[in-house]
XYZ file of C-alpha atoms in Angstrom:
200
model
C -13.984 -2.411 30.696
C -11.485 -1.302 28.301
C -12.843 -3.849 25.690
C -16.675 -2.632 26.959
C -15.839 0.475 25.792
C -14.452 -0.516 22.395
C -17.015 -2.758 21.930
C -19.596 0.728 22.002
C -17.578 3.082 19.992
C -17.429 -0.302 16.755
C -21.398 -0.438 17.108
C -21.482 3.092 17.115
C -18.914 3.345 13.733
C -21.193 0.966 12.204
C -25.064 1.465 13.102
C -24.597 5.453 12.453
C -23.691 6.120 8.562
C -22.182 9.092 7.758
C -23.743 12.478 6.874
C -26.098 13.094 3.922
C -25.575 8.636 2.703
C -28.691 6.326 3.474
C -27.584 3.864 6.045
C -29.744 1.000 3.935
C -26.439 1.477 1.285
C -23.954 0.033 4.083
C -25.800 -3.134 4.722
C -23.676 -5.699 3.856
C -26.177 -6.875 0.429
C -25.049 -3.576 -0.795
C -21.731 -3.685 -0.507
C -19.438 -2.772 -3.393
C -17.744 -5.330 -4.727
C -15.022 -4.488 -7.190
C -13.007 -0.832 -6.945
C -9.945 0.215 -9.011
C -7.725 2.713 -7.248
C -4.448 4.611 -7.603
C -2.235 5.522 -4.629
C -1.367 9.249 -4.342
C 1.348 9.022 -2.322
C 3.082 7.022 -4.715
C 2.279 9.555 -7.922
C 3.774 12.297 -5.963
C 7.715 10.209 -6.545
C 6.281 9.894 -9.981
C 6.116 6.202 -9.398
C 2.881 4.827 -11.983
C 0.312 2.508 -9.825
C -3.404 0.964 -10.383
C -4.438 -0.881 -7.458
C -7.575 -3.127 -7.653
C -9.578 -4.641 -4.821
C -12.286 -7.358 -4.800
C -15.062 -8.497 -1.899
C -14.840 -12.234 -1.208
C -17.141 -12.800 1.378
C -18.439 -11.488 4.552
C -16.660 -8.661 5.597
C -13.273 -9.531 3.786
C -11.412 -8.288 0.471
C -8.364 -8.987 -1.546
C -6.329 -5.870 -3.167
C -4.027 -6.321 -5.079
C -1.509 -2.619 -6.033
C 1.123 -2.786 -8.658
C 3.585 0.445 -8.660
C 5.841 0.931 -11.567
C 8.896 3.556 -12.342
C 10.996 3.437 -15.268
C 12.086 7.295 -15.196
C 15.938 8.708 -14.401
C 15.845 12.751 -12.974
C 18.337 14.697 -13.706
C 21.848 13.907 -12.257
C 21.392 10.554 -13.039
C 19.242 9.889 -10.245
C 16.947 7.237 -10.247
C 13.886 4.929 -8.561
C 13.146 2.834 -10.794
C 10.946 -0.635 -9.275
C 8.279 -2.423 -10.158
C 6.486 -3.510 -7.018
C 3.040 -6.011 -6.030
C 1.669 -5.524 -2.646
C -1.155 -7.931 -2.492
C -2.863 -7.762 0.957
C -6.450 -9.703 2.233
C -8.291 -7.206 4.320
C -10.830 -7.347 6.953
C -13.229 -4.941 7.304
C -14.589 -3.746 10.870
C -18.321 -3.434 9.856
C -18.505 -4.259 5.910
C -16.353 -3.898 3.265
C -15.151 -0.801 1.832
C -16.477 1.197 4.823
C -14.997 2.135 7.555
C -12.251 0.538 9.904
C -9.885 -2.189 8.411
C -6.300 -4.092 9.164
C -4.948 -6.149 6.682
C -2.213 -8.793 6.169
C -0.080 -8.207 2.967
C 3.099 -9.801 1.147
C 5.538 -8.210 -0.925
C 7.705 -8.370 -3.927
C 10.229 -5.727 -6.229
C 12.826 -5.210 -8.624
C 14.451 -2.688 -8.554
C 17.437 -0.682 -9.521
C 18.021 2.896 -7.436
C 21.152 5.482 -6.672
C 22.075 8.982 -6.178
C 18.898 9.108 -3.594
C 18.227 9.559 -1.024
C 15.300 7.348 0.477
C 12.921 7.928 4.271
C 14.321 6.708 7.126
C 17.806 6.189 6.121
C 16.733 2.728 4.635
C 19.667 2.240 2.369
C 22.481 5.226 3.319
C 24.592 3.682 0.614
C 21.730 4.749 -2.015
C 23.003 8.516 -2.507
C 27.147 7.635 -3.257
C 26.180 4.390 -5.260
C 23.746 2.622 -7.151
C 21.634 -0.435 -5.946
C 19.805 -3.216 -8.066
C 18.138 -6.130 -6.926
C 15.109 -7.973 -5.395
C 13.223 -7.895 -1.943
C 10.888 -9.719 0.075
C 8.741 -8.892 2.757
C 5.293 -9.293 4.446
C 3.663 -7.293 7.122
C 0.692 -5.855 9.107
C -1.629 -2.978 7.948
C -4.352 -0.492 9.443
C -6.669 1.295 7.405
C -9.727 3.584 6.978
C -11.985 4.241 4.074
C -14.421 7.099 3.193
C -17.126 7.180 1.144
C -17.388 10.378 -0.766
C -19.811 9.379 -2.749
C -22.080 6.261 -4.605
C -18.691 5.322 -6.432
C -15.635 7.770 -5.725
C -14.297 7.140 -1.888
C -10.807 8.395 -0.198
C -8.742 5.397 1.795
C -5.241 6.266 3.672
C -3.388 3.250 5.400
C -0.270 2.398 6.766
C 1.179 -1.343 7.755
C 4.570 -2.602 9.162
C 6.228 -5.348 8.506
C 9.441 -7.151 7.244
C 11.662 -7.100 4.275
C 14.204 -9.062 3.013
C 16.647 -7.743 0.131
C 19.190 -8.927 -2.104
C 21.257 -6.695 -3.786
C 24.230 -5.914 -6.523
C 25.855 -2.068 -5.668
C 27.652 0.187 -8.309
C 29.334 3.115 -8.819
C 26.636 5.674 -9.186
C 27.113 5.915 -13.062
C 24.712 4.852 -15.978
C 26.991 2.035 -16.537
C 29.394 1.323 -13.365
C 31.261 -1.474 -12.230
C 30.354 -3.967 -9.984
C 31.973 -2.866 -6.313
C 30.227 -5.805 -4.419
C 27.106 -8.264 -3.278
C 25.262 -8.199 -0.427
C 21.735 -8.660 1.210
C 20.201 -7.322 3.904
C 17.227 -7.305 6.934
C 14.976 -4.599 7.441
C 11.995 -3.929 9.777
C 9.739 -0.826 10.108
C 6.875 0.707 7.594
C 6.170 -1.865 4.441
C 2.890 -0.237 3.299
C 1.463 3.720 3.031
C -0.954 4.912 1.034
C -3.359 7.888 0.644
C -4.989 6.371 -2.055
C -8.086 7.784 -4.753
C -11.070 4.660 -5.580
C -13.609 4.608 -8.053
C -16.206 2.174 -7.006
C -16.934 -0.505 -10.376
C -19.201 -1.920 -8.888
């Protein structure tokens, strides 16, 4: 019964376009092939970011985002990092429209300290500085809205596993090395509200 209800809802989403849109524009042959984007959540943390998404075939796209934060804030607070996150997406109806699920990987090199992260991921960051690399993978869910023929909006959230190795320093610009270690983390690995421009 639940499967039948889900199938009906999925068909309704695919067959009935958003208000004011031409249904023909949602046919697979008319689907966009290439888009650039920026994640507004990352922008809010002064992290420079740029994403590129390309249609592969049928219902699949490949999304790649690069995020970079080179800044040191007042009080020697820093969230310096470079993060690369590729994701393979499967769309419920067609690329760049509606629901999608994804499988993503991530790599980051970071130098951060004197700052508090959400979910208390690194509780020592408020009193020390950490420098290292992290590697991870996860799954995600998202939804894509068409605002106009060129401008779109997307929301996504992902969870997964991350492993990081790090060196811990005193909370100074060039504080001495205190120790080294590693950490395993399970939880959110991706979040985004992205503003998108369709190139073609």
